[in-house]
mmCIF file of C-alpha atoms in Angstrom:
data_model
loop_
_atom_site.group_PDB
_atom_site.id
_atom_site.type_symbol
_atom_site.label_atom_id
_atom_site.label_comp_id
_atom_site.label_asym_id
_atom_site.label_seq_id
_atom_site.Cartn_x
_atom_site.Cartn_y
_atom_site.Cartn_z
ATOM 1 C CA UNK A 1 14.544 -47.254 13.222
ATOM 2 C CA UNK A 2 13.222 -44.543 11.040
ATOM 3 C CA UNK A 3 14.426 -43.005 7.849
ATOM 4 C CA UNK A 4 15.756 -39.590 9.877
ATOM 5 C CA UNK A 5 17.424 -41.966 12.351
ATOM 6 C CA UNK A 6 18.893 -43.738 10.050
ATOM 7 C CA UNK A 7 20.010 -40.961 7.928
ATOM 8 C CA UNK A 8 21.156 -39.171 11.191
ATOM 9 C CA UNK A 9 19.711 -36.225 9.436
ATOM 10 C CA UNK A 10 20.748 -33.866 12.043
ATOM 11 C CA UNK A 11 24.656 -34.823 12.468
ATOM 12 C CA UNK A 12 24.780 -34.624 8.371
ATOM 13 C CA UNK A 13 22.814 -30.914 8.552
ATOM 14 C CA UNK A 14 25.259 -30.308 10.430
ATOM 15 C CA UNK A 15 28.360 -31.424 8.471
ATOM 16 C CA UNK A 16 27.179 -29.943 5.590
ATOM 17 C CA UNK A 17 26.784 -26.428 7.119
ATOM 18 C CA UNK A 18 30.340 -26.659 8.334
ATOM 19 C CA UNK A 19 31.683 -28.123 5.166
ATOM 20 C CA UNK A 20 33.253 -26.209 2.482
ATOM 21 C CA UNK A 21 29.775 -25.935 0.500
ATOM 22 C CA UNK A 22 28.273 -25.239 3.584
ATOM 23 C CA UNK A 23 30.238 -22.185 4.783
ATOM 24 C CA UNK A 24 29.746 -21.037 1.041
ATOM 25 C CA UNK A 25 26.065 -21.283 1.656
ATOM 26 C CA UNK A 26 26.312 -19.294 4.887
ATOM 27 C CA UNK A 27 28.274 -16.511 2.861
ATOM 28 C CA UNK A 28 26.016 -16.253 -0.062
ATOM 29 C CA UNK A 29 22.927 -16.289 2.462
ATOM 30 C CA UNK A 30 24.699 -13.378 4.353
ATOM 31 C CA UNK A 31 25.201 -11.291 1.057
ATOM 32 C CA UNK A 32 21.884 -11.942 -0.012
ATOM 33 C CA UNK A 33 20.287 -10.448 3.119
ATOM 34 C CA UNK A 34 22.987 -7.657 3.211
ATOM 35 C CA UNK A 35 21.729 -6.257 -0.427
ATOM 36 C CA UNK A 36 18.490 -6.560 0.161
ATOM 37 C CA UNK A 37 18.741 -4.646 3.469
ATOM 38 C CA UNK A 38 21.045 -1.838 1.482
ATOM 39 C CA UNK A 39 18.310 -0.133 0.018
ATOM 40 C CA UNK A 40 17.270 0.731 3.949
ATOM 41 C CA UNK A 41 20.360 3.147 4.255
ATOM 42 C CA UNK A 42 20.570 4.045 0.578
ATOM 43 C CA UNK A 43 20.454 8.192 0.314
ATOM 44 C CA UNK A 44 23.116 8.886 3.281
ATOM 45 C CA UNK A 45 25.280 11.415 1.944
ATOM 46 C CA UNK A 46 28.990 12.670 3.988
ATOM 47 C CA UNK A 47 27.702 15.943 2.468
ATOM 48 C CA UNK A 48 26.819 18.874 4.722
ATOM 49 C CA UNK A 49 23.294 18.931 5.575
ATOM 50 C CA UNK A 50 21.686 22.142 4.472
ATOM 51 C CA UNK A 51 20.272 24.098 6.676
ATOM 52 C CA UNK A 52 17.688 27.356 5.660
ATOM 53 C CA UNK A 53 17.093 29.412 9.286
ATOM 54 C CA UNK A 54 13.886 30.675 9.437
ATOM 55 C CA UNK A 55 14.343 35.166 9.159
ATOM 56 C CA UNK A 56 10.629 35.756 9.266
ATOM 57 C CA UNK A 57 8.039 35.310 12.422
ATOM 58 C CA UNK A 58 5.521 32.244 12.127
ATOM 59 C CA UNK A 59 2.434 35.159 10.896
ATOM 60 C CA UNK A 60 3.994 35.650 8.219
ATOM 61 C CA UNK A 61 5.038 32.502 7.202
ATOM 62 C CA UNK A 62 3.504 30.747 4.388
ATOM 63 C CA UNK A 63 3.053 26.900 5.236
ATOM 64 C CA UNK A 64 2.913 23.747 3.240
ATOM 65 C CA UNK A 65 2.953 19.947 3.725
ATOM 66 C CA UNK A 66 4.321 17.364 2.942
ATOM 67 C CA UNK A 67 4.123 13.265 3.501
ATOM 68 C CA UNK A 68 5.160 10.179 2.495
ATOM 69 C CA UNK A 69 2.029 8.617 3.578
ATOM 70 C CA UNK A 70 -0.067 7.548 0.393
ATOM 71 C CA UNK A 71 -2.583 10.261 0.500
ATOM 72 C CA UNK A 72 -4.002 11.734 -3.164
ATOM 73 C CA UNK A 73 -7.394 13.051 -4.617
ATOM 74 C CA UNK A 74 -10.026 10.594 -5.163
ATOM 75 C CA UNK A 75 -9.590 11.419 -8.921
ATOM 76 C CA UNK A 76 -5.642 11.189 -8.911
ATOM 77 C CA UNK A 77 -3.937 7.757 -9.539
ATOM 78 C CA UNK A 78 -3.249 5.837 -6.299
ATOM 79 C CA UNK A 79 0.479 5.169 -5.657
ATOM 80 C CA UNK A 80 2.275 1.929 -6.832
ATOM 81 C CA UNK A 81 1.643 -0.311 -3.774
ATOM 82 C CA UNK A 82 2.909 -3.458 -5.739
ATOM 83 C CA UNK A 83 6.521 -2.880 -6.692
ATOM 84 C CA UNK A 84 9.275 -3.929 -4.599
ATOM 85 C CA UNK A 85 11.047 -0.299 -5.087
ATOM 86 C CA UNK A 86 7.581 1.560 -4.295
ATOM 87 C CA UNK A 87 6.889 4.689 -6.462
ATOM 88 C CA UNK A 88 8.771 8.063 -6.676
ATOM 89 C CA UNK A 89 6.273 10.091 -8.321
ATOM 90 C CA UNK A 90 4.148 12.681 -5.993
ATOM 91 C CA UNK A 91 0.182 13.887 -6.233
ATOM 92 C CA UNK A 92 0.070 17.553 -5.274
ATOM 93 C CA UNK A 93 -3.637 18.280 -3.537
ATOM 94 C CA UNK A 94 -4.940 22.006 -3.054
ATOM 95 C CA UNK A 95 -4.334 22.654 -0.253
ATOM 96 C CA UNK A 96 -8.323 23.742 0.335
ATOM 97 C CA UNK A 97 -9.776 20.515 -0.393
ATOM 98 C CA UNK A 98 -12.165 18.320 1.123
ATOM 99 C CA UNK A 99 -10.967 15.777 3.508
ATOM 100 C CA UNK A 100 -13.697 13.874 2.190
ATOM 101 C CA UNK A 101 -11.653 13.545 -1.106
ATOM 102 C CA UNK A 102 -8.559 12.445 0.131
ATOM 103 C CA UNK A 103 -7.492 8.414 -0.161
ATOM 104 C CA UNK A 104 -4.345 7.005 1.027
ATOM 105 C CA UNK A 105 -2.514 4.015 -1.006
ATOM 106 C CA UNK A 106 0.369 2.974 1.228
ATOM 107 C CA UNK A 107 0.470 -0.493 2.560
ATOM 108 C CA UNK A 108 3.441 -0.278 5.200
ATOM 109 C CA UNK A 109 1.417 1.060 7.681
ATOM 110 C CA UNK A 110 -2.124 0.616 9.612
ATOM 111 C CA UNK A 111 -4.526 3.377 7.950
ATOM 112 C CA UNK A 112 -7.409 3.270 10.669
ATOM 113 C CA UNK A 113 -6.334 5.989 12.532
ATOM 114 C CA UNK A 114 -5.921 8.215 9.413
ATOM 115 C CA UNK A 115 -9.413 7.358 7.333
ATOM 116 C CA UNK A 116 -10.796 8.010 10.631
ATOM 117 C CA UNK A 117 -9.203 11.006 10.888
ATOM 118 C CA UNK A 118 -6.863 12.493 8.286
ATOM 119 C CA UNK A 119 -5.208 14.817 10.301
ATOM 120 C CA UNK A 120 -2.797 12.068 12.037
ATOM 121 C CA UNK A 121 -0.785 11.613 8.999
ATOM 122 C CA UNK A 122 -1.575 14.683 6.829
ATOM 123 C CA UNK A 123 -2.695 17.713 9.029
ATOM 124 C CA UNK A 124 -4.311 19.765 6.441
ATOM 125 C CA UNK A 125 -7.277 20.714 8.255
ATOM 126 C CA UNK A 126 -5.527 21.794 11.621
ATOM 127 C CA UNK A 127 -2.892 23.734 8.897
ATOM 128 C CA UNK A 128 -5.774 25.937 7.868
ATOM 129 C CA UNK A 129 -7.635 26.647 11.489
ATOM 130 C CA UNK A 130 -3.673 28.235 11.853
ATOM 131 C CA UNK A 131 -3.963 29.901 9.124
ATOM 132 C CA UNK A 132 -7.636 31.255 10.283
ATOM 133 C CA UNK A 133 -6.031 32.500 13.875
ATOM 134 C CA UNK A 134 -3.947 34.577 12.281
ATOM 135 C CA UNK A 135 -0.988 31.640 13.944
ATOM 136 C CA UNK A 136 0.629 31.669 10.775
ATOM 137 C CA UNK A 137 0.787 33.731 7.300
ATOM 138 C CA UNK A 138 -0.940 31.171 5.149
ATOM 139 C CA UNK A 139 -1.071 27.913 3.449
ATOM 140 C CA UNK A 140 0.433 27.240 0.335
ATOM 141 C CA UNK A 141 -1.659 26.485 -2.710
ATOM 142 C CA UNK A 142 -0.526 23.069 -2.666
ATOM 143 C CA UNK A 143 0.608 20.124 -0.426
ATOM 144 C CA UNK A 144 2.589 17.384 -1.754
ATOM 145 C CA UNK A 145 2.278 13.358 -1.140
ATOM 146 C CA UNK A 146 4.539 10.525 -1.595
ATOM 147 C CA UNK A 147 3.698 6.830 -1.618
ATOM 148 C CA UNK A 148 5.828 4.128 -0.382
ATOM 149 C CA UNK A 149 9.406 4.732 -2.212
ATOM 150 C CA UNK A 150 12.675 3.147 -2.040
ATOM 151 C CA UNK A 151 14.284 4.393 -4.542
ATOM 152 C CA UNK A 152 16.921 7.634 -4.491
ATOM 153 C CA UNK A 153 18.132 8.690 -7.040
ATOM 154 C CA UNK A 154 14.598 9.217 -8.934
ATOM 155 C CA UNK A 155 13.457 11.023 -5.734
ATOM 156 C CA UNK A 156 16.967 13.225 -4.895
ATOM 157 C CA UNK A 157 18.730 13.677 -8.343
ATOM 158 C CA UNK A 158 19.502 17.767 -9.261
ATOM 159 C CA UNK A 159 17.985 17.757 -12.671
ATOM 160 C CA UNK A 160 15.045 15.264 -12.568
ATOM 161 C CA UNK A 161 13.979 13.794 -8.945
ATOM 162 C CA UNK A 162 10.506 14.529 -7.850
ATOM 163 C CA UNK A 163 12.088 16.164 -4.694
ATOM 164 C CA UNK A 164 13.600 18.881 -6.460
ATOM 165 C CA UNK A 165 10.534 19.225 -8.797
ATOM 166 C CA UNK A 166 8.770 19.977 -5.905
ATOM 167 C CA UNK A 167 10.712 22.355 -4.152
ATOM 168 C CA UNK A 168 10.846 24.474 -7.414
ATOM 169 C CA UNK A 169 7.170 24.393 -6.978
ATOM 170 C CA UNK A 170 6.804 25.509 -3.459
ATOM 171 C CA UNK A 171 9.514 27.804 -4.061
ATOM 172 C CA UNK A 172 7.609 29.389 -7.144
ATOM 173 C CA UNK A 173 4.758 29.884 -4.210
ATOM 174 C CA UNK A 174 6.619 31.774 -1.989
ATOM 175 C CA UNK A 175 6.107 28.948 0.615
ATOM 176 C CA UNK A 176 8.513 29.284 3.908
ATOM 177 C CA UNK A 177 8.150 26.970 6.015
ATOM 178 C CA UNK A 178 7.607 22.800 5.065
ATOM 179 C CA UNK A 179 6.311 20.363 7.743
ATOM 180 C CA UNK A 180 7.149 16.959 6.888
ATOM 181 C CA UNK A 181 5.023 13.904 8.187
ATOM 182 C CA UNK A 182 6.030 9.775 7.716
ATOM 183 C CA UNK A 183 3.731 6.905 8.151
ATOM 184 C CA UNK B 1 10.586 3.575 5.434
ATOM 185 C CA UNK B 2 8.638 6.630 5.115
ATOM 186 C CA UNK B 3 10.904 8.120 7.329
ATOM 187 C CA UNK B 4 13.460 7.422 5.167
ATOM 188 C CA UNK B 5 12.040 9.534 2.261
ATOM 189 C CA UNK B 6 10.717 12.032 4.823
ATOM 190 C CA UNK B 7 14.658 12.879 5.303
ATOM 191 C CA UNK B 8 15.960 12.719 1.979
ATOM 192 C CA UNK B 9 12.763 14.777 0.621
ATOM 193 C CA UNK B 10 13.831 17.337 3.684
ATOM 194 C CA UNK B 11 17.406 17.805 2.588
ATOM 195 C CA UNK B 12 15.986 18.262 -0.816
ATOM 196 C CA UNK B 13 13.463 21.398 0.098
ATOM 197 C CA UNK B 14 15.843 22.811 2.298
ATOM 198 C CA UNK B 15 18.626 22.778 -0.266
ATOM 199 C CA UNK B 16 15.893 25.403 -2.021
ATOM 200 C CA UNK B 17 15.934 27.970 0.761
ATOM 201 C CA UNK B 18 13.036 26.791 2.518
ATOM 202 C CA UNK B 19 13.086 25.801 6.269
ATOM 203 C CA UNK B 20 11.963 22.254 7.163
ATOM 204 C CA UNK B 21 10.668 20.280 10.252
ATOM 205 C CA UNK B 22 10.260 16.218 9.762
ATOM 206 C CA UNK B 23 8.308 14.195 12.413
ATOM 207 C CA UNK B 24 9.914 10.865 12.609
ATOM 208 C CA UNK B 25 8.677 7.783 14.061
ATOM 209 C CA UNK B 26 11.890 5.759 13.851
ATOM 210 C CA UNK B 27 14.568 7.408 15.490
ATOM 211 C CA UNK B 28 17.656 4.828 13.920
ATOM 212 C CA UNK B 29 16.457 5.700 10.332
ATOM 213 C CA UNK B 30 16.265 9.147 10.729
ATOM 214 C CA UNK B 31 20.046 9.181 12.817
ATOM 215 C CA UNK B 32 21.282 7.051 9.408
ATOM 216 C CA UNK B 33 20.226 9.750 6.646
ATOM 217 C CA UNK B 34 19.897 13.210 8.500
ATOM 218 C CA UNK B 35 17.296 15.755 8.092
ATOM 219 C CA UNK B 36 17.744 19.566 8.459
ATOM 220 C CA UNK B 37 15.168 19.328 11.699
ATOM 221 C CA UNK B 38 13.681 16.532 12.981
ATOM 222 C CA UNK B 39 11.453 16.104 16.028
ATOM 223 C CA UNK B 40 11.451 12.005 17.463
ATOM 224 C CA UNK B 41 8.009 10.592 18.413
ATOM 225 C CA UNK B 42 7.356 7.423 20.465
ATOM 226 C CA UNK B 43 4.362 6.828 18.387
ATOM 227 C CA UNK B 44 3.129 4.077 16.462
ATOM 228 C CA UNK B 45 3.006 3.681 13.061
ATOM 229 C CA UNK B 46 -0.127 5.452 11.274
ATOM 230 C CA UNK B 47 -0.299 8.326 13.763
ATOM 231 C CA UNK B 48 2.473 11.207 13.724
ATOM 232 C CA UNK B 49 0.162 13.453 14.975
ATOM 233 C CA UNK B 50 -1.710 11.801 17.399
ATOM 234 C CA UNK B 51 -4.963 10.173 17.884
ATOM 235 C CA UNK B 52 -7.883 10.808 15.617
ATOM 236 C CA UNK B 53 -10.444 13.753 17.156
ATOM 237 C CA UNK B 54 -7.397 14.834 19.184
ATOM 238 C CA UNK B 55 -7.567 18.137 18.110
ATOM 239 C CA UNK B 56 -5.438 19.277 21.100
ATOM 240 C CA UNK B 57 -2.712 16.937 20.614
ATOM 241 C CA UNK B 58 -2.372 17.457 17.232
ATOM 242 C CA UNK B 59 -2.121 21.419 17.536
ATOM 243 C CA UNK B 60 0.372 20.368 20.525
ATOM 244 C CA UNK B 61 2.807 18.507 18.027
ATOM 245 C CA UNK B 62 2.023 21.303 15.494
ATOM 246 C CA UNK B 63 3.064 23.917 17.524
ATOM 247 C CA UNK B 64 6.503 21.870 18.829
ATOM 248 C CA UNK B 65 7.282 21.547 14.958
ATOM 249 C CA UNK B 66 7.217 25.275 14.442
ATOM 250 C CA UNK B 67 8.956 25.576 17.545
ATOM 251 C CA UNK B 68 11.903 23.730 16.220
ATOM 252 C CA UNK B 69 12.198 26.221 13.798
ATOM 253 C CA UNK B 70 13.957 28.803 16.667
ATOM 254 C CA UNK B 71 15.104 26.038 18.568
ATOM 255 C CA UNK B 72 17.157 24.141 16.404
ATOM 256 C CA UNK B 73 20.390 25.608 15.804
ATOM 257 C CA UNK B 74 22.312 22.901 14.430
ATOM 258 C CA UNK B 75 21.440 21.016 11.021
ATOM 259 C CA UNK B 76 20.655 16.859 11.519
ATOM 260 C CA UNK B 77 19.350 17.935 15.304
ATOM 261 C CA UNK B 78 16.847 14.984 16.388
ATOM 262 C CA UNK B 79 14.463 16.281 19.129
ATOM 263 C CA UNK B 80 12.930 13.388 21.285
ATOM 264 C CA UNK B 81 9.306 14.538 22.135
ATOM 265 C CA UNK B 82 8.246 13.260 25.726
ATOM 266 C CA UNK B 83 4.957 12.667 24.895
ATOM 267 C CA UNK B 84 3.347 9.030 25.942
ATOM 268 C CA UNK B 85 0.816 7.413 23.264
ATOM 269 C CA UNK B 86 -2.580 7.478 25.002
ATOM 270 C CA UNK B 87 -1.130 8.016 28.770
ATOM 271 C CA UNK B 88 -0.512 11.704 27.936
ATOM 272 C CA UNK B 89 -3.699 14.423 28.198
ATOM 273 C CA UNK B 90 -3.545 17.811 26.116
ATOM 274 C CA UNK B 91 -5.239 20.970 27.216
ATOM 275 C CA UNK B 92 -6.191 23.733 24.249
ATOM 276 C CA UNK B 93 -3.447 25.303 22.447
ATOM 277 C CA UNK B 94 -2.977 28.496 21.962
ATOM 278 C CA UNK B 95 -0.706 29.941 19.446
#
């Protein structure tokens, strides 16, 4: 007979899973998974959600982007691909710029569709041919890109999250109207 | 999880007095945090707007995102978009 028949590896797997220790081990297991799945539905808020309607037409509205796909200026930093909590900070590119500038550090999604064409994650191009038409008012002076980023409070928090730094920003340009695109 | 931040950055901006639309890609993230406006697209990962070139599809999703802006009445709306990755055809859009 072999060792693992001998040992009857299987019936004593299965003792100890149903043992004391065992159920234990299930339960720690189980809370392990639940807090590292938390940060998933971290940010829901029983708050109100607020809610800006729109008073002017489209023509006159002045548009900017924004995405949480990775994209900056060749010259700007990439994003923090490596931590575990991704990276709250943002890269703000003019919103005139060369597509041929533009880089994306993100790894949680496939990028071939966007370095082929930029416009599938980050529209900026098609956001100015509006802007051309006379479709809508203009584009702001900036758009603004986020990297991979778990965490909240850095991103949401009144006096100091990135969100609200932002905001201030395309509120300071008279922007209208955001358009938000994820990876 | 970039939908994830795509709500929470939403609330943020429109907490500022400035209307937002989100594109989301995963429907049970964006239900769990709420956006102000969000428009649901069965579309893979990497491509929001479409498929690169697609310059009709793109303008298509475009102009359903400022659509939402009238449409949308009620805050944490999710609008499911019909379109069909690569079965669907676009003609020219006009604004």
């Amino acid at each position: 007979m072999g060792l693992f028949e001998r040992l009857d590896i299987w019936r004593l797997f299965g003792k100890m899973t149903n043992s004391p220790t065992g159920r234990r081990f299930q339960s720690s297991c189980r809370r392990l998974v639940e807090k590292a799945m938390r940060p998933l539905a971290a940010g829901r808020s029983e708050d109100p959600l607020p809610f800006m309607p729109l008073e002017k037409a489209l023509p006159e509205c002045r548009v900017s982007l924004i995405t949480t796909t990775g994209v900056h200026l060749d010259d700007q930093d990439p994003f923090d691909t490596a931590s575990a909590l991704g990276d709250s900070s943002y890269r703000a590119v003019p919103s005139g710029v060369n597509v041929d500038c533009l880089r994306i550090s993100h790894t949680h999604f496939p990028h071939d569709r966007a370095e082929a064409d930029i416009n599938v994650i980050f529209p900026i191009e098609r956001l100015r041919e509006l802007a051309e038409e006379g479709a809508i008012g203009s584009v702001g002076a900036d758009h603004f890109c986020f990297g991979f980023d778990l965490h909240v409070k850095e991103l949401v928090a009144a006096d100091s999250g990135s969100a609200h730094e932002i905001a201030r920003r395309l509120q300071e340009d008279g922007v209208d109207v955001v358009l938000l695109t994820p990876g | 999880m970039c939908n994830r931040a795509v709500s929470l950055i939403a609330r943020v901006v429109e907490s500022h007095g400035i209307s937002t639309v989100s594109l989301s890609l995963n429907r049970e993230l964006s239900e769990k945090i709420g956006a102000p406006r969000t428009l649901y697209l069965r579309y893979p990962y990497g491509a929001p707007l479409g498929e690169p070139g697609n310059v009709d599809q793109q303008r298509a999703i475009l102009k359903e995102m400022f659509a939402a802006l009238d449409t949308i009445t009620e805050p944490g709306t999710i609008i499911d978009l019909p379109h069909r990755w690569r079965r669907d055809t676009f003609a020219p859009v006009a604004f």
